[in-house]
Amino acid sequence: MGYLLLIIYNLLTPLIALGYLGFFIFSPRRSLLKYFFAELRERLFVPSTGAATGPAFSHATSAGELIPNSPSSSLQPSAFSLRPSPIWVHAASVGEVRALVKFIPGLRASFPGCEIMITTSSRSGRDEALKLSANARLAPLDFYPLTRAFIGKIAPRALIIIETEIWPNMLFCAGRAGVPVFMINARISRKTLVLYQSLAPLTRILFSGVKRVLAQSRLDAERFMLLPGLDGKVIETGNLKHDLMGASVSGVAEVSAFIQASGWDGQPIITAGSTHPEEEPILINAWLEAKKSAPGLKLVLVPRHTERIAETEAVLRGYSLPFARWSAGAVPGADCLLVDAMGLLQAFYAVSSICFVGGTLDNTGGHNLLEPALFSKPVLFGPNFKNAKLAGVALLKEKGGFLVGTAPEIAAKLSALLADPLYLKVSGENAAKALLSLKGATEKNLARLKASIPPWDTQSNLSVV
Amino acid sequence: MGYLLLIIYNLLTPLIALGYLGFFIFSPRRSLLKYFFAELRERLFVPSTGAATGPAFSHATSAGELIPNSPSSSLQPSAFSLRPSPIWVHAASVGEVRALVKFIPGLRASFPGCEIMITTSSRSGRDEALKLSANARLAPLDFYPLTRAFIGKIAPRALIIIETEIWPNMLFCAGRAGVPVFMINARISRKTLVLYQSLAPLTRILFSGVKRVLAQSRLDAERFMLLPGLDGKVIETGNLKHDLMGASVSGVAEVSAFIQASGWDGQPIITAGSTHPEEEPILINAWLEAKKSAPGLKLVLVPRHTERIAETEAVLRGYSLPFARWSAGAVPGADCLLVDAMGLLQAFYAVSSICFVGGTLDNTGGHNLLEPALFSKPVLFGPNFKNAKLAGVALLKEKGGFLVGTAPEIAAKLSALLADPLYLKVSGENAAKALLSLKGATEKNLARLKASIPPWDTQSNLSVV
């Protein structure tokens, strides 16, 4: 039954490809056809040594044409390219590849001398992957003969699938060839889960070659556990993306100079970062209220979209308060600053006593709640943080973040924190703790892979379909 | 004259190699000979396609023998290995390679799709380099015919030399072949400077192919500027090693639990990290003195060498104070903790109000002064910080670090900081600022390289000797 489904899927694949071609021919976006054919050459992987199978080769060709004196040897197979089989990493596109910025170097360090091949499902993803490994290309079309030939040719030591790329033939052929398959940073939507549950016989065959599913959250882990063929293989190891958070150097000196010039030295600052126009009046009101108990308090507004800065400026003018604009320089006596430049958010968080993260009081769903925690600062945010759920929950749990819904609530929390230096300090440290508690997914994933991917000398069970 | 010196050097090279061989044959470390011959094969680079020229090949061979079913295609030259010429990075050994942990991934991202080849001068360095690139090997012996053949074969897009690896033939042949040469994280000792100044005619020839020297400090930059052939090519870009500083996750939960169990919650802590036995009595006296004005102050001692922990314990017993040992768990009522485990230093810095870094009151010369700055904590240290000079100067300049020589001085600084929460907070932020001011060398180096290494399509001036 499962095999029948797989055969049906494979009979459909060429039809789908033809359908795409038809779509391009008759669509107004006909000019994209040239990309379609360029891609197709790469996706219809033909395992002959001479064929141009990747972008790397075409680079080399053009280089060779342009450099008459270039030794042709560099374009020829050489002794240097005789290496053991690579670890094959497959990621969908740009976002998934970017999540690997720390993981891929970690993989290199964990398997010294082993080449890392990255395949992607999109051209933009491949271009991003070339920044991580010179050996990056489009994955072959998920059509049994192609995928089988590809795996036979590469003979990968392991296949590591990122997030939610479940391609039937890729999983099936890798399993048949004895290539251990790992799904890491794994996530699965409710819809996909239901689909694969309803195709249980096929699902069982596909996932039988999977050694481990390292899920990015508790919820994803629980969903994967419901799929046939994955019993006892699912572990939660956290999200690789949290390990990418790091403090940036940019703007620190300029922000320091601004604070000196404004005479704000030694005064408490609240920075409201990534704010939207709907949120800014609430924040200004809260700040004015909090100033009654902490008269020295300064407000720094860093709106998310600089193109809407005029709206924010109009709001501020309505209060007839002196305020400074970053691009216009310090205004002596002004207690409020509107930042109309990019790339300064972290530098302002770093010099603040308390931070507010925007997109949480309107419908946006929250921006990066963890950035203030990089500098051990307490984080205030509104009730809508659905885009940063794990981060928000961790901050609240560790008491490094505080949920605030209205101007009076924000003002009360500001006053309470500023009135008690120890409370302020401990809250900041708790925020840092929350950030640390979310980190470490890279290490956990690598440790699991190191334990599960056999070293070359003992990997004697590899066979090819 | 310069060429004559180069010829003499090359006539001497085989003699030196023979001399080494003789040394091994007649030395009691004769057993090392097998390494000598294994290395020699790799160092006497012979550019024939069939020869085994690197460790990578021997891996492949053994893998092939062990896996009868493995497709031989993976060990054969394939279409996948047809790539443009690599960027060649040369580093001396383990220390220099480790300094590249952020630089190499940055280089990949700056030159997408370009292979990175790393050569080293030592076997241990090569093993470390394999963690950064599958294409890592020993550099060929610095003998004109070998080096010339190697560069002709590789046709590198650029040669990047790390720190102080000035090999005459490597520089000369790369220059002759039109390969742009960069020295990065460059440093040069007084002695080496004098040597190359006295060989001015040779030096001028060698450095004529160097495009840029990116020095790791002002002092090194000034020394390089004194060498012939480098006029206008030297810039100071900072030390790559400072970019490797990052907060670690380990031990945070355990340290938190210990503080709870000890009833230290909300009390100020001073952590004295990486201390040596000579420093510990001074620190204990200072802490007891500071407790007079800040009775809640706790002391955490994290000695550098756990094997000398018995000495520290004996000192503590001499004061007849209750103290806890980490491995034995919390002791209610104890205000002092002796940490007899590794890997917890950062976790303790993170929960401290003030930190002291050891090796600065004795003859050691200072351990890592910047670690407390990762958590925005003020740093106290003694006058001997010669091993961390740049870090110490930056901390003092930014007023995030304080020089203390005696127990009363330490006590006075502790009391002053603890008496004024704002002073404490600003000092901590200044320490973080000092750390940030030292960071960014990776970005600066990459920006220079991106501006100076021509993209493939326009690199038409490459020719081979």
Tab-separated table of N, CA, C and O in Angstrom, chain B residues 130-191:
chain	number	residue	atom	x	y	z
B	130	LEU	N	41.386	21.181	9.793
B	130	LEU	CA	40.372	20.309	9.180
B	130	LEU	C	38.997	20.544	9.800
B	130	LEU	O	37.979	20.205	9.213
B	131	LYS	N	38.981	21.145	11.003
B	131	LYS	CA	37.693	21.487	11.616
B	131	LYS	C	37.078	22.722	10.964
B	131	LYS	O	35.909	23.024	11.169
B	132	LEU	N	37.903	23.476	10.226
B	132	LEU	CA	37.406	24.692	9.576
B	132	LEU	C	37.176	24.495	8.091
B	132	LEU	O	36.357	25.174	7.487
B	133	SER	N	37.934	23.575	7.478
B	133	SER	CA	37.776	23.324	6.052
B	133	SER	C	38.249	21.919	5.740
B	133	SER	O	39.297	21.486	6.239
B	134	ALA	N	37.473	21.199	4.914
B	134	ALA	CA	37.893	19.853	4.524
B	134	ALA	C	39.166	19.925	3.696
B	134	ALA	O	39.891	18.955	3.570
B	135	ASN	N	39.437	21.108	3.126
B	135	ASN	CA	40.614	21.302	2.295
B	135	ASN	C	41.732	21.917	3.134
B	135	ASN	O	41.992	23.115	3.074
B	136	ALA	N	42.358	21.087	3.968
B	136	ALA	CA	43.456	21.558	4.816
B	136	ALA	C	44.617	20.593	4.685
B	136	ALA	O	44.416	19.385	4.629
B	137	ARG	N	45.845	21.102	4.616
B	137	ARG	CA	47.015	20.242	4.463
B	137	ARG	C	48.256	20.965	4.966
B	137	ARG	O	48.210	22.153	5.255
B	138	LEU	N	49.353	20.224	5.069
B	138	LEU	CA	50.612	20.857	5.427
B	138	LEU	C	51.095	21.701	4.255
B	138	LEU	O	50.905	21.329	3.094
B	139	ALA	N	51.716	22.822	4.564
B	139	ALA	CA	52.308	23.634	3.505
B	139	ALA	C	53.501	22.886	2.926
B	139	ALA	O	54.167	22.129	3.633
B	140	PRO	N	53.784	23.071	1.634
B	140	PRO	CA	54.978	22.432	1.084
B	140	PRO	C	56.220	23.042	1.731
B	140	PRO	O	56.180	24.173	2.209
B	141	LEU	N	57.297	22.288	1.754
B	141	LEU	CA	58.569	22.832	2.228
B	141	LEU	C	58.859	24.130	1.489
B	141	LEU	O	58.586	24.237	0.292
B	142	ASP	N	59.420	25.101	2.190
B	142	ASP	CA	59.665	26.391	1.548
B	142	ASP	C	60.924	26.327	0.681
B	142	ASP	O	61.958	26.933	0.981
B	143	PHE	N	60.812	25.572	-0.419
B	143	PHE	CA	61.932	25.329	-1.336
B	143	PHE	C	61.412	25.737	-2.713
B	143	PHE	O	60.318	25.319	-3.122
B	144	TYR	N	62.151	26.584	-3.414
B	144	TYR	CA	61.617	27.247	-4.602
B	144	TYR	C	60.862	26.331	-5.573
B	144	TYR	O	59.704	26.598	-5.896
B	145	PRO	N	61.460	25.196	-6.028
B	145	PRO	CA	60.734	24.381	-7.020
B	145	PRO	C	59.409	23.842	-6.474
B	145	PRO	O	58.402	23.808	-7.179
B	146	LEU	N	59.410	23.453	-5.197
B	146	LEU	CA	58.188	22.906	-4.601
B	146	LEU	C	57.107	23.974	-4.485
B	146	LEU	O	55.959	23.772	-4.877
B	147	THR	N	57.486	25.121	-3.925
B	147	THR	CA	56.513	26.179	-3.707
B	147	THR	C	55.940	26.665	-5.033
B	147	THR	O	54.741	26.893	-5.168
B	148	ARG	N	56.825	26.799	-6.041
B	148	ARG	CA	56.381	27.254	-7.352
B	148	ARG	C	55.388	26.273	-7.963
B	148	ARG	O	54.335	26.655	-8.488
B	149	ALA	N	55.705	24.977	-7.872
B	149	ALA	CA	54.809	23.964	-8.432
B	149	ALA	C	53.471	23.967	-7.696
B	149	ALA	O	52.403	23.856	-8.305
B	150	PHE	N	53.537	24.121	-6.387
B	150	PHE	CA	52.321	24.124	-5.568
B	150	PHE	C	51.403	25.272	-5.982
B	150	PHE	O	50.212	25.088	-6.226
B	151	ILE	N	51.979	26.463	-6.107
B	151	ILE	CA	51.166	27.627	-6.468
B	151	ILE	C	50.645	27.494	-7.892
B	151	ILE	O	49.498	27.834	-8.194
B	152	GLY	N	51.464	26.926	-8.783
B	152	GLY	CA	51.013	26.715	-10.155
B	152	GLY	C	49.826	25.770	-10.209
B	152	GLY	O	48.874	25.974	-10.961
B	153	LYS	N	49.875	24.755	-9.377
B	153	LYS	CA	48.823	23.741	-9.336
B	153	LYS	C	47.518	24.303	-8.757
B	153	LYS	O	46.431	24.096	-9.293
B	154	ILE	N	47.645	25.006	-7.638
B	154	ILE	CA	46.473	25.511	-6.924
B	154	ILE	C	45.900	26.739	-7.619
B	154	ILE	O	44.693	26.953	-7.616
B	155	ALA	N	46.766	27.557	-8.202
B	155	ALA	CA	46.362	28.834	-8.797
B	155	ALA	C	45.434	29.599	-7.866
B	155	ALA	O	44.294	29.892	-8.214
B	156	PRO	N	45.894	29.899	-6.650
B	156	PRO	CA	44.984	30.519	-5.682
B	156	PRO	C	44.557	31.909	-6.122
B	156	PRO	O	45.289	32.611	-6.813
B	157	ARG	N	43.346	32.249	-5.725
B	157	ARG	CA	42.796	33.570	-6.027
B	157	ARG	C	43.489	34.628	-5.176
B	157	ARG	O	43.601	35.780	-5.567
B	158	ALA	N	43.917	34.235	-3.993
B	158	ALA	CA	44.651	35.132	-3.098
B	158	ALA	C	45.334	34.264	-2.056
B	158	ALA	O	44.914	33.135	-1.806
B	159	LEU	N	46.417	34.784	-1.485
B	159	LEU	CA	47.096	34.098	-0.387
B	159	LEU	C	46.970	34.968	0.856
B	159	LEU	O	47.336	36.148	0.836
B	160	ILE	N	46.414	34.390	1.918
B	160	ILE	CA	46.233	35.130	3.167
B	160	ILE	C	47.114	34.489	4.226
B	160	ILE	O	46.931	33.320	4.568
B	161	ILE	N	48.099	35.254	4.710
B	161	ILE	CA	49.052	34.726	5.688
B	161	ILE	C	48.672	35.240	7.072
B	161	ILE	O	48.442	36.434	7.258
B	162	ILE	N	48.594	34.317	8.046
B	162	ILE	CA	48.130	34.667	9.387
B	162	ILE	C	49.310	34.977	10.305
B	162	ILE	O	50.279	34.223	10.341
B	163	GLU	N	49.213	36.072	11.032
B	163	GLU	CA	50.160	36.486	12.065
B	163	GLU	C	51.567	36.717	11.531
B	163	GLU	O	51.817	37.725	10.892
B	164	THR	N	52.508	35.774	11.725
B	164	THR	CA	53.902	36.143	11.488
B	164	THR	C	54.644	35.134	10.623
B	164	THR	O	55.848	34.999	10.693
B	165	GLU	N	53.896	34.396	9.759
B	165	GLU	CA	54.505	33.351	8.933
B	165	GLU	C	55.149	33.919	7.669
B	165	GLU	O	54.571	33.865	6.579
B	166	ILE	N	56.361	34.432	7.798
B	166	ILE	CA	57.055	34.998	6.644
B	166	ILE	C	57.985	33.939	6.060
B	166	ILE	O	59.083	33.717	6.562
B	167	TRP	N	57.523	33.233	5.018
B	167	TRP	CA	58.345	32.224	4.347
B	167	TRP	C	58.807	32.805	3.020
B	167	TRP	O	57.978	33.133	2.163
B	168	PRO	N	60.135	32.911	2.820
B	168	PRO	CA	60.633	33.616	1.629
B	168	PRO	C	60.062	33.105	0.308
B	168	PRO	O	59.555	33.890	-0.490
B	169	ASN	N	60.112	31.786	0.063
B	169	ASN	CA	59.668	31.300	-1.248
B	169	ASN	C	58.161	31.422	-1.431
B	169	ASN	O	57.675	31.649	-2.533
B	170	MET	N	57.417	31.257	-0.335
B	170	MET	CA	55.965	31.396	-0.431
B	170	MET	C	55.614	32.806	-0.893
B	170	MET	O	54.825	33.005	-1.816
B	171	LEU	N	56.247	33.805	-0.258
B	171	LEU	CA	55.977	35.197	-0.629
B	171	LEU	C	56.466	35.486	-2.051
B	171	LEU	O	55.766	36.103	-2.854
B	172	PHE	N	57.672	35.003	-2.364
B	172	PHE	CA	58.278	35.311	-3.658
B	172	PHE	C	57.476	34.691	-4.802
B	172	PHE	O	57.114	35.364	-5.772
B	173	CYS	N	57.169	33.388	-4.683
B	173	CYS	CA	56.468	32.696	-5.773
B	173	CYS	C	55.049	33.240	-5.952
B	173	CYS	O	54.571	33.379	-7.081
B	174	ALA	N	54.368	33.544	-4.838
B	174	ALA	CA	53.016	34.095	-4.954
B	174	ALA	C	53.074	35.441	-5.665
B	174	ALA	O	52.280	35.725	-6.566
B	175	GLY	N	54.047	36.262	-5.282
B	175	GLY	CA	54.198	37.566	-5.921
B	175	GLY	C	54.463	37.423	-7.414
B	175	GLY	O	53.829	38.083	-8.242
B	176	ARG	N	55.383	36.518	-7.785
B	176	ARG	CA	55.723	36.303	-9.194
B	176	ARG	C	54.525	35.806	-9.987
B	176	ARG	O	54.352	36.135	-11.164
B	177	ALA	N	53.681	34.975	-9.346
B	177	ALA	CA	52.525	34.404	-10.044
B	177	ALA	C	51.358	35.383	-10.090
B	177	ALA	O	50.297	35.050	-10.605
B	178	GLY	N	51.545	36.563	-9.533
B	178	GLY	CA	50.472	37.554	-9.561
B	178	GLY	C	49.352	37.258	-8.574
B	178	GLY	O	48.259	37.806	-8.684
B	179	VAL	N	49.615	36.379	-7.611
B	179	VAL	CA	48.609	36.089	-6.585
B	179	VAL	C	48.680	37.188	-5.527
B	179	VAL	O	49.733	37.393	-4.931
B	180	PRO	N	47.585	37.920	-5.294
B	180	PRO	CA	47.657	38.966	-4.269
B	180	PRO	C	47.860	38.360	-2.880
B	180	PRO	O	47.177	37.410	-2.511
B	181	VAL	N	48.833	38.905	-2.140
B	181	VAL	CA	49.169	38.367	-0.819
B	181	VAL	C	48.716	39.342	0.264
B	181	VAL	O	48.915	40.555	0.145
B	182	PHE	N	48.066	38.810	1.304
B	182	PHE	CA	47.627	39.620	2.435
B	182	PHE	C	48.183	39.015	3.711
B	182	PHE	O	48.140	37.796	3.881
B	183	MET	N	48.707	39.847	4.593
B	183	MET	CA	49.081	39.359	5.913
B	183	MET	C	48.029	39.884	6.874
B	183	MET	O	47.828	41.095	6.974
B	184	ILE	N	47.316	38.992	7.556
B	184	ILE	CA	46.267	39.468	8.462
B	184	ILE	C	46.527	39.002	9.883
B	184	ILE	O	47.277	38.064	10.115
B	185	ASN	N	45.882	39.692	10.835
B	185	ASN	CA	46.180	39.526	12.258
B	185	ASN	C	47.700	39.601	12.436
B	185	ASN	O	48.274	38.947	13.302
B	186	ALA	N	48.335	40.428	11.589
B	186	ALA	CA	49.786	40.398	11.463
B	186	ALA	C	50.472	40.933	12.713
B	186	ALA	O	50.042	41.919	13.297
B	187	ARG	N	51.517	40.230	13.126
B	187	ARG	CA	52.363	40.712	14.215
B	187	ARG	C	53.793	40.363	13.865
B	187	ARG	O	54.062	39.444	13.077
B	188	ILE	N	54.740	41.118	14.409
B	188	ILE	CA	56.144	40.848	14.137
B	188	ILE	C	56.931	41.233	15.375
B	188	ILE	O	56.700	42.286	15.973
B	189	SER	N	57.829	40.342	15.787
B	189	SER	CA	58.611	40.626	16.995
B	189	SER	C	59.748	41.579	16.634
B	189	SER	O	60.124	41.723	15.471
B	190	ARG	N	60.271	42.223	17.641
B	190	ARG	CA	61.420	43.118	17.511
B	190	ARG	C	62.569	42.399	16.784
B	190	ARG	O	63.155	42.927	15.846
B	191	LYS	N	62.851	41.147	17.209
B	191	LYS	CA	63.948	40.355	16.644
B	191	LYS	C	63.763	40.120	15.149
B	191	LYS	O	64.676	40.316	14.350
